[in-house]
Amino acid sequence: QHLRDIDRLAALGAPRILPNHGDPAIIAAGGYRPGLIGATERYVRKLLAAIDDEALARADVQSWLAGDLASGAITWFEPYADVHRSNLAAVCGAATLGSF
């Protein structure tokens, strides 16, 4: 469902995105650029792939986001690390992650 919602958001063609969470400095400066949508889609797809890929599940979030960070589609925001761990626990299960 989340991927369908991302597609719907992309179809709107908004030049800026003002989420209710994220880096307050970026939001205050006018919001995220549309590249956030693609970055989010790629992240969600990796999250789903991590269900069956233990190495991916154990990789740090910055490696997951490396391409989007390098391209400038997103910028690093430290709270992403905690959100990522929470997302992995929700999708993969806390037991799967062990001492992660």
PDB file of N, CA and C in Angstrom:
ATOM      1  N   GLN A   1       0.826  -1.185   0.000  1.00  0.00           N
ATOM      2  CA  GLN A   1       0.000   0.000   0.000  1.00  0.00           C
ATOM      3  C   GLN A   1       0.877   1.259   0.000  1.00  0.00           C
ATOM      4  N   HIS A   2       1.946   1.205   0.780  1.00  0.00           N
ATOM      5  CA  HIS A   2       2.819   2.377   0.859  1.00  0.00           C
ATOM      6  C   HIS A   2       3.416   2.702  -0.512  1.00  0.00           C
ATOM      7  N   LEU A   3       3.806   1.684  -1.261  1.00  0.00           N
ATOM      8  CA  LEU A   3       4.363   1.928  -2.590  1.00  0.00           C
ATOM      9  C   LEU A   3       3.315   2.521  -3.531  1.00  0.00           C
ATOM     10  N   ARG A   4       2.094   2.088  -3.424  1.00  0.00           N
ATOM     11  CA  ARG A   4       1.018   2.688  -4.241  1.00  0.00           C
ATOM     12  C   ARG A   4       0.819   4.152  -3.870  1.00  0.00           C
ATOM     13  N   ASP A   5       0.880   4.448  -2.587  1.00  0.00           N
ATOM     14  CA  ASP A   5       0.737   5.844  -2.146  1.00  0.00           C
ATOM     15  C   ASP A   5       1.906   6.708  -2.632  1.00  0.00           C
ATOM     16  N   ILE A   6       3.095   6.138  -2.660  1.00  0.00           N
ATOM     17  CA  ILE A   6       4.253   6.864  -3.172  1.00  0.00           C
ATOM     18  C   ILE A   6       4.039   7.182  -4.653  1.00  0.00           C
ATOM     19  N   ASP A   7       3.537   6.213  -5.412  1.00  0.00           N
ATOM     20  CA  ASP A   7       3.246   6.454  -6.833  1.00  0.00           C
ATOM     21  C   ASP A   7       2.212   7.566  -7.006  1.00  0.00           C
ATOM     22  N   ARG A   8       1.201   7.559  -6.170  1.00  0.00           N
ATOM     23  CA  ARG A   8       0.175   8.607  -6.246  1.00  0.00           C
ATOM     24  C   ARG A   8       0.775   9.971  -5.936  1.00  0.00           C
ATOM     25  N   LEU A   9       1.648  10.026  -4.952  1.00  0.00           N
ATOM     26  CA  LEU A   9       2.306  11.281  -4.600  1.00  0.00           C
ATOM     27  C   LEU A   9       3.176  11.767  -5.757  1.00  0.00           C
ATOM     28  N   ALA A  10       3.922  10.868  -6.356  1.00  0.00           N
ATOM     29  CA  ALA A  10       4.774  11.242  -7.495  1.00  0.00           C
ATOM     30  C   ALA A  10       3.937  11.801  -8.644  1.00  0.00           C
ATOM     31  N   ALA A  11       2.755  11.218  -8.871  1.00  0.00           N
ATOM     32  CA  ALA A  11       1.893  11.656  -9.974  1.00  0.00           C
ATOM     33  C   ALA A  11       1.387  13.085  -9.791  1.00  0.00           C
ATOM     34  N   LEU A  12       1.410  13.587  -8.571  1.00  0.00           N
ATOM     35  CA  LEU A  12       0.952  14.955  -8.331  1.00  0.00           C
ATOM     36  C   LEU A  12       1.899  15.990  -8.935  1.00  0.00           C
ATOM     37  N   GLY A  13       3.165  15.621  -9.072  1.00  0.00           N
ATOM     38  CA  GLY A  13       4.137  16.529  -9.662  1.00  0.00           C
ATOM     39  C   GLY A  13       4.477  17.744  -8.811  1.00  0.00           C
ATOM     40  N   ALA A  14       4.367  17.605  -7.511  1.00  0.00           N
ATOM     41  CA  ALA A  14       4.664  18.728  -6.611  1.00  0.00           C
ATOM     42  C   ALA A  14       6.145  19.109  -6.698  1.00  0.00           C
ATOM     43  N   PRO A  15       6.434  20.401  -6.759  1.00  0.00           N
ATOM     44  CA  PRO A  15       7.833  20.831  -6.820  1.00  0.00           C
ATOM     45  C   PRO A  15       8.537  20.755  -5.461  1.00  0.00           C
ATOM     46  N   ARG A  16       7.770  20.738  -4.388  1.00  0.00           N
ATOM     47  CA  ARG A  16       8.320  20.658  -3.026  1.00  0.00           C
ATOM     48  C   ARG A  16       7.431  19.750  -2.189  1.00  0.00           C
ATOM     49  N   ILE A  17       8.056  19.105  -1.207  1.00  0.00           N
ATOM     50  CA  ILE A  17       7.335  18.206  -0.310  1.00  0.00           C
ATOM     51  C   ILE A  17       7.579  18.682   1.110  1.00  0.00           C
ATOM     52  N   LEU A  18       6.511  18.852   1.852  1.00  0.00           N
ATOM     53  CA  LEU A  18       6.585  19.297   3.242  1.00  0.00           C
ATOM     54  C   LEU A  18       6.021  18.200   4.140  1.00  0.00           C
ATOM     55  N   PRO A  19       6.846  17.208   4.461  1.00  0.00           N
ATOM     56  CA  PRO A  19       6.359  16.118   5.314  1.00  0.00           C
ATOM     57  C   PRO A  19       6.176  16.590   6.754  1.00  0.00           C
ATOM     58  N   ASN A  20       5.463  15.800   7.518  1.00  0.00           N
ATOM     59  CA  ASN A  20       5.269  16.156   8.926  1.00  0.00           C
ATOM     60  C   ASN A  20       6.428  15.656   9.777  1.00  0.00           C
ATOM     61  N   HIS A  21       7.470  15.138   9.134  1.00  0.00           N
ATOM     62  CA  HIS A  21       8.681  14.736   9.834  1.00  0.00           C
ATOM     63  C   HIS A  21       9.839  14.896   8.859  1.00  0.00           C
ATOM     64  N   GLY A  22      11.031  14.892   9.386  1.00  0.00           N
ATOM     65  CA  GLY A  22      12.214  15.079   8.557  1.00  0.00           C
ATOM     66  C   GLY A  22      13.077  16.177   9.144  1.00  0.00           C
ATOM     67  N   ASP A  23      14.063  16.585   8.394  1.00  0.00           N
ATOM     68  CA  ASP A  23      15.004  17.604   8.846  1.00  0.00           C
ATOM     69  C   ASP A  23      14.297  18.955   8.931  1.00  0.00           C
ATOM     70  N   PRO A  24      14.152  19.508  10.139  1.00  0.00           N
ATOM     71  CA  PRO A  24      13.443  20.785  10.292  1.00  0.00           C
ATOM     72  C   PRO A  24      14.062  21.917   9.473  1.00  0.00           C
ATOM     73  N   ALA A  25      15.374  21.886   9.278  1.00  0.00           N
ATOM     74  CA  ALA A  25      16.025  22.946   8.492  1.00  0.00           C
ATOM     75  C   ALA A  25      15.584  22.878   7.029  1.00  0.00           C
ATOM     76  N   ILE A  26      15.479  21.680   6.483  1.00  0.00           N
ATOM     77  CA  ILE A  26      15.036  21.537   5.091  1.00  0.00           C
ATOM     78  C   ILE A  26      13.575  21.926   4.958  1.00  0.00           C
ATOM     79  N   ILE A  27      12.761  21.503   5.898  1.00  0.00           N
ATOM     80  CA  ILE A  27      11.337  21.846   5.862  1.00  0.00           C
ATOM     81  C   ILE A  27      11.168  23.355   5.970  1.00  0.00           C
ATOM     82  N   ALA A  28      11.900  23.987   6.881  1.00  0.00           N
ATOM     83  CA  ALA A  28      11.806  25.445   7.062  1.00  0.00           C
ATOM     84  C   ALA A  28      12.294  26.208   5.828  1.00  0.00           C
ATOM     85  N   ALA A  29      13.210  25.609   5.085  1.00  0.00           N
ATOM     86  CA  ALA A  29      13.756  26.263   3.893  1.00  0.00           C
ATOM     87  C   ALA A  29      12.886  26.054   2.656  1.00  0.00           C
ATOM     88  N   GLY A  30      11.725  25.465   2.830  1.00  0.00           N
ATOM     89  CA  GLY A  30      10.814  25.294   1.700  1.00  0.00           C
ATOM     90  C   GLY A  30      10.503  23.867   1.348  1.00  0.00           C
ATOM     91  N   GLY A  31      11.085  22.942   2.060  1.00  0.00           N
ATOM     92  CA  GLY A  31      10.733  21.543   1.866  1.00  0.00           C
ATOM     93  C   GLY A  31      11.724  20.768   1.026  1.00  0.00           C
ATOM     94  N   TYR A  32      11.419  19.497   0.902  1.00  0.00           N
ATOM     95  CA  TYR A  32      12.242  18.572   0.127  1.00  0.00           C
ATOM     96  C   TYR A  32      11.892  18.688  -1.349  1.00  0.00           C
ATOM     97  N   ARG A  33      12.837  18.379  -2.183  1.00  0.00           N
ATOM     98  CA  ARG A  33      12.617  18.346  -3.629  1.00  0.00           C
ATOM     99  C   ARG A  33      11.962  17.004  -3.993  1.00  0.00           C
ATOM    100  N   PRO A  34      11.423  16.905  -5.192  1.00  0.00           N
ATOM    101  CA  PRO A  34      10.734  15.676  -5.598  1.00  0.00           C
ATOM    102  C   PRO A  34      11.587  14.413  -5.537  1.00  0.00           C
ATOM    103  N   GLY A  35      12.904  14.539  -5.538  1.00  0.00           N
ATOM    104  CA  GLY A  35      13.767  13.367  -5.423  1.00  0.00           C
ATOM    105  C   GLY A  35      13.510  12.559  -4.166  1.00  0.00           C
ATOM    106  N   LEU A  36      12.915  13.201  -3.160  1.00  0.00           N
ATOM    107  CA  LEU A  36      12.563  12.487  -1.935  1.00  0.00           C
ATOM    108  C   LEU A  36      11.607  11.336  -2.228  1.00  0.00           C
ATOM    109  N   ILE A  37      10.736  11.514  -3.203  1.00  0.00           N
ATOM    110  CA  ILE A  37       9.751  10.476  -3.512  1.00  0.00           C
ATOM    111  C   ILE A  37      10.450   9.215  -4.024  1.00  0.00           C
ATOM    112  N   GLY A  38      11.344   9.372  -4.982  1.00  0.00           N
ATOM    113  CA  GLY A  38      12.080   8.217  -5.501  1.00  0.00           C
ATOM    114  C   GLY A  38      12.950   7.580  -4.442  1.00  0.00           C
ATOM    115  N   ALA A  39      13.582   8.413  -3.618  1.00  0.00           N
ATOM    116  CA  ALA A  39      14.426   7.892  -2.539  1.00  0.00           C
ATOM    117  C   ALA A  39      13.592   7.067  -1.564  1.00  0.00           C
ATOM    118  N   THR A  40      12.400   7.539  -1.273  1.00  0.00           N
ATOM    119  CA  THR A  40      11.510   6.814  -0.364  1.00  0.00           C
ATOM    120  C   THR A  40      11.077   5.494  -0.981  1.00  0.00           C
ATOM    121  N   GLU A  41      10.764   5.508  -2.258  1.00  0.00           N
ATOM    122  CA  GLU A  41      10.373   4.265  -2.928  1.00  0.00           C
ATOM    123  C   GLU A  41      11.515   3.246  -2.888  1.00  0.00           C
ATOM    124  N   ARG A  42      12.718   3.679  -3.188  1.00  0.00           N
ATOM    125  CA  ARG A  42      13.857   2.768  -3.169  1.00  0.00           C
ATOM    126  C   ARG A  42      14.083   2.218  -1.758  1.00  0.00           C
ATOM    127  N   TYR A  43      13.932   3.065  -0.767  1.00  0.00           N
ATOM    128  CA  TYR A  43      14.103   2.623   0.621  1.00  0.00           C
ATOM    129  C   TYR A  43      13.053   1.562   0.979  1.00  0.00           C
ATOM    130  N   VAL A  44      11.805   1.815   0.642  1.00  0.00           N
ATOM    131  CA  VAL A  44      10.739   0.867   0.977  1.00  0.00           C
ATOM    132  C   VAL A  44      10.968  -0.463   0.270  1.00  0.00           C
ATOM    133  N   ARG A  45      11.411  -0.417  -0.974  1.00  0.00           N
ATOM    134  CA  ARG A  45      11.689  -1.662  -1.695  1.00  0.00           C
ATOM    135  C   ARG A  45      12.833  -2.440  -1.033  1.00  0.00           C
ATOM    136  N   LYS A  46      13.861  -1.740  -0.570  1.00  0.00           N
ATOM    137  CA  LYS A  46      14.954  -2.411   0.149  1.00  0.00           C
ATOM    138  C   LYS A  46      14.449  -2.981   1.465  1.00  0.00           C
ATOM    139  N   LEU A  47      13.571  -2.239   2.131  1.00  0.00           N
ATOM    140  CA  LEU A  47      13.009  -2.716   3.385  1.00  0.00           C
ATOM    141  C   LEU A  47      12.262  -4.031   3.160  1.00  0.00           C
ATOM    142  N   LEU A  48      11.487  -4.104   2.109  1.00  0.00           N
ATOM    143  CA  LEU A  48      10.766  -5.336   1.798  1.00  0.00           C
ATOM    144  C   LEU A  48      11.734  -6.453   1.413  1.00  0.00           C
ATOM    145  N   ALA A  49      12.780  -6.116   0.672  1.00  0.00           N
ATOM    146  CA  ALA A  49      13.776  -7.117   0.287  1.00  0.00           C
ATOM    147  C   ALA A  49      14.527  -7.649   1.504  1.00  0.00           C
ATOM    148  N   ALA A  50      14.676  -6.822   2.528  1.00  0.00           N
ATOM    149  CA  ALA A  50      15.402  -7.224   3.737  1.00  0.00           C
ATOM    150  C   ALA A  50      14.706  -8.345   4.492  1.00  0.00           C
ATOM    151  N   ILE A  51      13.443  -8.559   4.224  1.00  0.00           N
ATOM    152  CA  ILE A  51      12.715  -9.655   4.869  1.00  0.00           C
ATOM    153  C   ILE A  51      13.404 -10.981   4.561  1.00  0.00           C
ATOM    154  N   ASP A  52      13.887 -11.129   3.326  1.00  0.00           N
ATOM    155  CA  ASP A  52      14.508 -12.376   2.889  1.00  0.00           C
ATOM    156  C   ASP A  52      16.017 -12.267   2.691  1.00  0.00           C
ATOM    157  N   ASP A  53      16.595 -11.143   3.073  1.00  0.00           N
ATOM    158  CA  ASP A  53      18.023 -10.921   2.847  1.00  0.00           C
ATOM    159  C   ASP A  53      18.656 -10.417   4.139  1.00  0.00           C
ATOM    160  N   GLU A  54      19.209 -11.358   4.909  1.00  0.00           N
ATOM    161  CA  GLU A  54      19.757 -11.000   6.223  1.00  0.00           C
ATOM    162  C   GLU A  54      20.902  -9.995   6.120  1.00  0.00           C
ATOM    163  N   ALA A  55      21.733 -10.131   5.097  1.00  0.00           N
ATOM    164  CA  ALA A  55      22.850  -9.188   4.934  1.00  0.00           C
ATOM    165  C   ALA A  55      22.318  -7.774   4.708  1.00  0.00           C
ATOM    166  N   LEU A  56      21.303  -7.649   3.910  1.00  0.00           N
ATOM    167  CA  LEU A  56      20.697  -6.333   3.685  1.00  0.00           C
ATOM    168  C   LEU A  56      20.085  -5.812   4.979  1.00  0.00           C
ATOM    169  N   ALA A  57      19.407  -6.667   5.714  1.00  0.00           N
ATOM    170  CA  ALA A  57      18.780  -6.249   6.970  1.00  0.00           C
ATOM    171  C   ALA A  57      19.817  -5.758   7.975  1.00  0.00           C
ATOM    172  N   ARG A  58      21.006  -6.320   7.927  1.00  0.00           N
ATOM    173  CA  ARG A  58      22.051  -5.940   8.888  1.00  0.00           C
ATOM    174  C   ARG A  58      22.903  -4.756   8.416  1.00  0.00           C
ATOM    175  N   ALA A  59      22.765  -4.366   7.172  1.00  0.00           N
ATOM    176  CA  ALA A  59      23.541  -3.233   6.649  1.00  0.00           C
ATOM    177  C   ALA A  59      23.038  -1.929   7.269  1.00  0.00           C
ATOM    178  N   ASP A  60      23.950  -0.991   7.462  1.00  0.00           N
ATOM    179  CA  ASP A  60      23.539   0.281   8.063  1.00  0.00           C
ATOM    180  C   ASP A  60      22.735   1.105   7.065  1.00  0.00           C
ATOM    181  N   VAL A  61      21.904   1.972   7.595  1.00  0.00           N
ATOM    182  CA  VAL A  61      20.987   2.751   6.765  1.00  0.00           C
ATOM    183  C   VAL A  61      21.735   3.660   5.795  1.00  0.00           C
ATOM    184  N   GLN A  62      22.898   4.152   6.177  1.00  0.00           N
ATOM    185  CA  GLN A  62      23.625   5.029   5.257  1.00  0.00           C
ATOM    186  C   GLN A  62      24.048   4.273   3.998  1.00  0.00           C
ATOM    187  N   SER A  63      24.339   2.985   4.117  1.00  0.00           N
ATOM    188  CA  SER A  63      24.665   2.216   2.911  1.00  0.00           C
ATOM    189  C   SER A  63      23.412   2.016   2.064  1.00  0.00           C
ATOM    190  N   TRP A  64      22.268   1.861   2.699  1.00  0.00           N
ATOM    191  CA  TRP A  64      21.012   1.747   1.962  1.00  0.00           C
ATOM    192  C   TRP A  64      20.736   3.020   1.164  1.00  0.00           C
ATOM    193  N   LEU A  65      21.065   4.148   1.757  1.00  0.00           N
ATOM    194  CA  LEU A  65      20.741   5.448   1.173  1.00  0.00           C
ATOM    195  C   LEU A  65      21.884   6.052   0.358  1.00  0.00           C
ATOM    196  N   ALA A  66      22.992   5.337   0.230  1.00  0.00           N
ATOM    197  CA  ALA A  66      24.211   5.910  -0.346  1.00  0.00           C
ATOM    198  C   ALA A  66      23.984   6.586  -1.696  1.00  0.00           C
ATOM    199  N   GLY A  67      23.304   5.952  -2.594  1.00  0.00           N
ATOM    200  CA  GLY A  67      23.073   6.544  -3.913  1.00  0.00           C
ATOM    201  C   GLY A  67      22.269   7.823  -3.849  1.00  0.00           C
ATOM    202  N   ASP A  68      21.227   7.820  -3.030  1.00  0.00           N
ATOM    203  CA  ASP A  68      20.379   9.005  -2.907  1.00  0.00           C
ATOM    204  C   ASP A  68      21.076  10.117  -2.136  1.00  0.00           C
ATOM    205  N   LEU A  69      21.931   9.762  -1.200  1.00  0.00           N
ATOM    206  CA  LEU A  69      22.720  10.775  -0.496  1.00  0.00           C
ATOM    207  C   LEU A  69      23.730  11.391  -1.465  1.00  0.00           C
ATOM    208  N   ALA A  70      24.382  10.552  -2.266  1.00  0.00           N
ATOM    209  CA  ALA A  70      25.389  11.038  -3.214  1.00  0.00           C
ATOM    210  C   ALA A  70      24.773  11.921  -4.302  1.00  0.00           C
ATOM    211  N   SER A  71      23.570  11.576  -4.727  1.00  0.00           N
ATOM    212  CA  SER A  71      22.923  12.351  -5.797  1.00  0.00           C
ATOM    213  C   SER A  71      22.308  13.648  -5.293  1.00  0.00           C
ATOM    214  N   GLY A  72      22.152  13.756  -3.966  1.00  0.00           N
ATOM    215  CA  GLY A  72      21.510  14.935  -3.400  1.00  0.00           C
ATOM    216  C   GLY A  72      19.992  14.824  -3.326  1.00  0.00           C
ATOM    217  N   ALA A  73      19.457  13.652  -3.688  1.00  0.00           N
ATOM    218  CA  ALA A  73      18.003  13.462  -3.592  1.00  0.00           C
ATOM    219  C   ALA A  73      17.542  13.628  -2.148  1.00  0.00           C
ATOM    220  N   ILE A  74      18.413  13.216  -1.218  1.00  0.00           N
ATOM    221  CA  ILE A  74      18.167  13.401   0.211  1.00  0.00           C
ATOM    222  C   ILE A  74      19.480  13.809   0.860  1.00  0.00           C
ATOM    223  N   THR A  75      19.388  14.303   2.066  1.00  0.00           N
ATOM    224  CA  THR A  75      20.575  14.601   2.862  1.00  0.00           C
ATOM    225  C   THR A  75      20.486  13.780   4.141  1.00  0.00           C
ATOM    226  N   TRP A  76      21.641  13.518   4.747  1.00  0.00           N
ATOM    227  CA  TRP A  76      21.646  12.719   5.965  1.00  0.00           C
ATOM    228  C   TRP A  76      21.031  13.504   7.105  1.00  0.00           C
ATOM    229  N   PHE A  77      20.177  12.838   7.871  1.00  0.00           N
ATOM    230  CA  PHE A  77      19.527  13.387   9.053  1.00  0.00           C
ATOM    231  C   PHE A  77      19.626  12.297  10.106  1.00  0.00           C
ATOM    232  N   GLU A  78      20.390  12.521  11.167  1.00  0.00           N
ATOM    233  CA  GLU A  78      20.736  11.478  12.143  1.00  0.00           C
ATOM    234  C   GLU A  78      19.528  10.680  12.660  1.00  0.00           C
ATOM    235  N   PRO A  79      18.366  11.284  12.912  1.00  0.00           N
ATOM    236  CA  PRO A  79      17.235  10.479  13.384  1.00  0.00           C
ATOM    237  C   PRO A  79      16.807   9.369  12.420  1.00  0.00           C
ATOM    238  N   TYR A  80      17.257   9.431  11.138  1.00  0.00           N
ATOM    239  CA  TYR A  80      16.937   8.350  10.204  1.00  0.00           C
ATOM    240  C   TYR A  80      17.430   7.001  10.726  1.00  0.00           C
ATOM    241  N   ALA A  81      18.537   6.989  11.463  1.00  0.00           N
ATOM    242  CA  ALA A  81      19.091   5.726  11.955  1.00  0.00           C
ATOM    243  C   ALA A  81      18.116   5.023  12.897  1.00  0.00           C
ATOM    244  N   ASP A  82      17.515   5.773  13.813  1.00  0.00           N
ATOM    245  CA  ASP A  82      16.542   5.171  14.739  1.00  0.00           C
ATOM    246  C   ASP A  82      15.268   4.752  14.009  1.00  0.00           C
ATOM    247  N   VAL A  83      14.825   5.564  13.082  1.00  0.00           N
ATOM    248  CA  VAL A  83      13.622   5.226  12.304  1.00  0.00           C
ATOM    249  C   VAL A  83      13.879   3.951  11.506  1.00  0.00           C
ATOM    250  N   HIS A  84      15.059   3.860  10.934  1.00  0.00           N
ATOM    251  CA  HIS A  84      15.422   2.667  10.154  1.00  0.00           C
ATOM    252  C   HIS A  84      15.377   1.411  11.028  1.00  0.00           C
ATOM    253  N   ARG A  85      15.970   1.470  12.207  1.00  0.00           N
ATOM    254  CA  ARG A  85      15.941   0.311  13.112  1.00  0.00           C
ATOM    255  C   ARG A  85      14.499  -0.063  13.457  1.00  0.00           C
ATOM    256  N   SER A  86      13.681   0.919  13.692  1.00  0.00           N
ATOM    257  CA  SER A  86      12.273   0.669  13.997  1.00  0.00           C
ATOM    258  C   SER A  86      11.558   0.040  12.796  1.00  0.00           C
ATOM    259  N   ASN A  87      11.839   0.554  11.611  1.00  0.00           N
ATOM    260  CA  ASN A  87      11.233  -0.004  10.397  1.00  0.00           C
ATOM    261  C   ASN A  87      11.641  -1.459  10.200  1.00  0.00           C
ATOM    262  N   LEU A  88      12.925  -1.742  10.393  1.00  0.00           N
ATOM    263  CA  LEU A  88      13.396  -3.121  10.252  1.00  0.00           C
ATOM    264  C   LEU A  88      12.723  -4.044  11.256  1.00  0.00           C
ATOM    265  N   ALA A  89      12.607  -3.598  12.487  1.00  0.00           N
ATOM    266  CA  ALA A  89      11.954  -4.420  13.502  1.00  0.00           C
ATOM    267  C   ALA A  89      10.500  -4.697  13.138  1.00  0.00           C
ATOM    268  N   ALA A  90       9.826  -3.685  12.609  1.00  0.00           N
ATOM    269  CA  ALA A  90       8.424  -3.845  12.244  1.00  0.00           C
ATOM    270  C   ALA A  90       8.254  -4.795  11.060  1.00  0.00           C
ATOM    271  N   VAL A  91       9.145  -4.716  10.090  1.00  0.00           N
ATOM    272  CA  VAL A  91       9.004  -5.496   8.880  1.00  0.00           C
ATOM    273  C   VAL A  91       9.638  -6.886   9.009  1.00  0.00           C
ATOM    274  N   CYS A  92      10.826  -6.935   9.587  1.00  0.00           N
ATOM    275  CA  CYS A  92      11.561  -8.195   9.666  1.00  0.00           C
ATOM    276  C   CYS A  92      11.337  -8.933  10.967  1.00  0.00           C
ATOM    277  N   GLY A  93      10.885  -8.218  11.988  1.00  0.00           N
ATOM    278  CA  GLY A  93      10.706  -8.812  13.298  1.00  0.00           C
ATOM    279  C   GLY A  93      11.942  -8.634  14.145  1.00  0.00           C
ATOM    280  N   ALA A  94      11.737  -8.284  15.370  1.00  0.00           N
ATOM    281  CA  ALA A  94      12.852  -8.020  16.284  1.00  0.00           C
ATOM    282  C   ALA A  94      13.742  -9.236  16.450  1.00  0.00           C
ATOM    283  N   ALA A  95      13.171 -10.431  16.467  1.00  0.00           N
ATOM    284  CA  ALA A  95      13.966 -11.649  16.647  1.00  0.00           C
ATOM    285  C   ALA A  95      14.935 -11.853  15.489  1.00  0.00           C
ATOM    286  N   THR A  96      14.522 -11.494  14.286  1.00  0.00           N
ATOM    287  CA  THR A  96      15.369 -11.644  13.110  1.00  0.00           C
ATOM    288  C   THR A  96      16.600 -10.767  13.201  1.00  0.00           C
ATOM    289  N   LEU A  97      16.477  -9.637  13.867  1.00  0.00           N
ATOM    290  CA  LEU A  97      17.565  -8.676  13.908  1.00  0.00           C
ATOM    291  C   LEU A  97      18.551  -8.948  15.021  1.00  0.00           C
ATOM    292  N   GLY A  98      18.207  -9.808  15.950  1.00  0.00           N
ATOM    293  CA  GLY A  98      19.113 -10.166  17.040  1.00  0.00           C
ATOM    294  C   GLY A  98      19.602  -8.943  17.791  1.00  0.00           C
ATOM    295  N   SER A  99      20.898  -8.820  17.940  1.00  0.00           N
ATOM    296  CA  SER A  99      21.496  -7.733  18.723  1.00  0.00           C
ATOM    297  C   SER A  99      21.787  -6.512  17.863  1.00  0.00           C
ATOM    298  N   PHE A 100      21.105  -6.352  16.830  1.00  0.00           N
ATOM    299  CA  PHE A 100      21.248  -5.296  15.840  1.00  0.00           C
ATOM    300  C   PHE A 100      21.307  -3.937  16.470  1.00  0.00           C
TER     301      PHE A 100
END
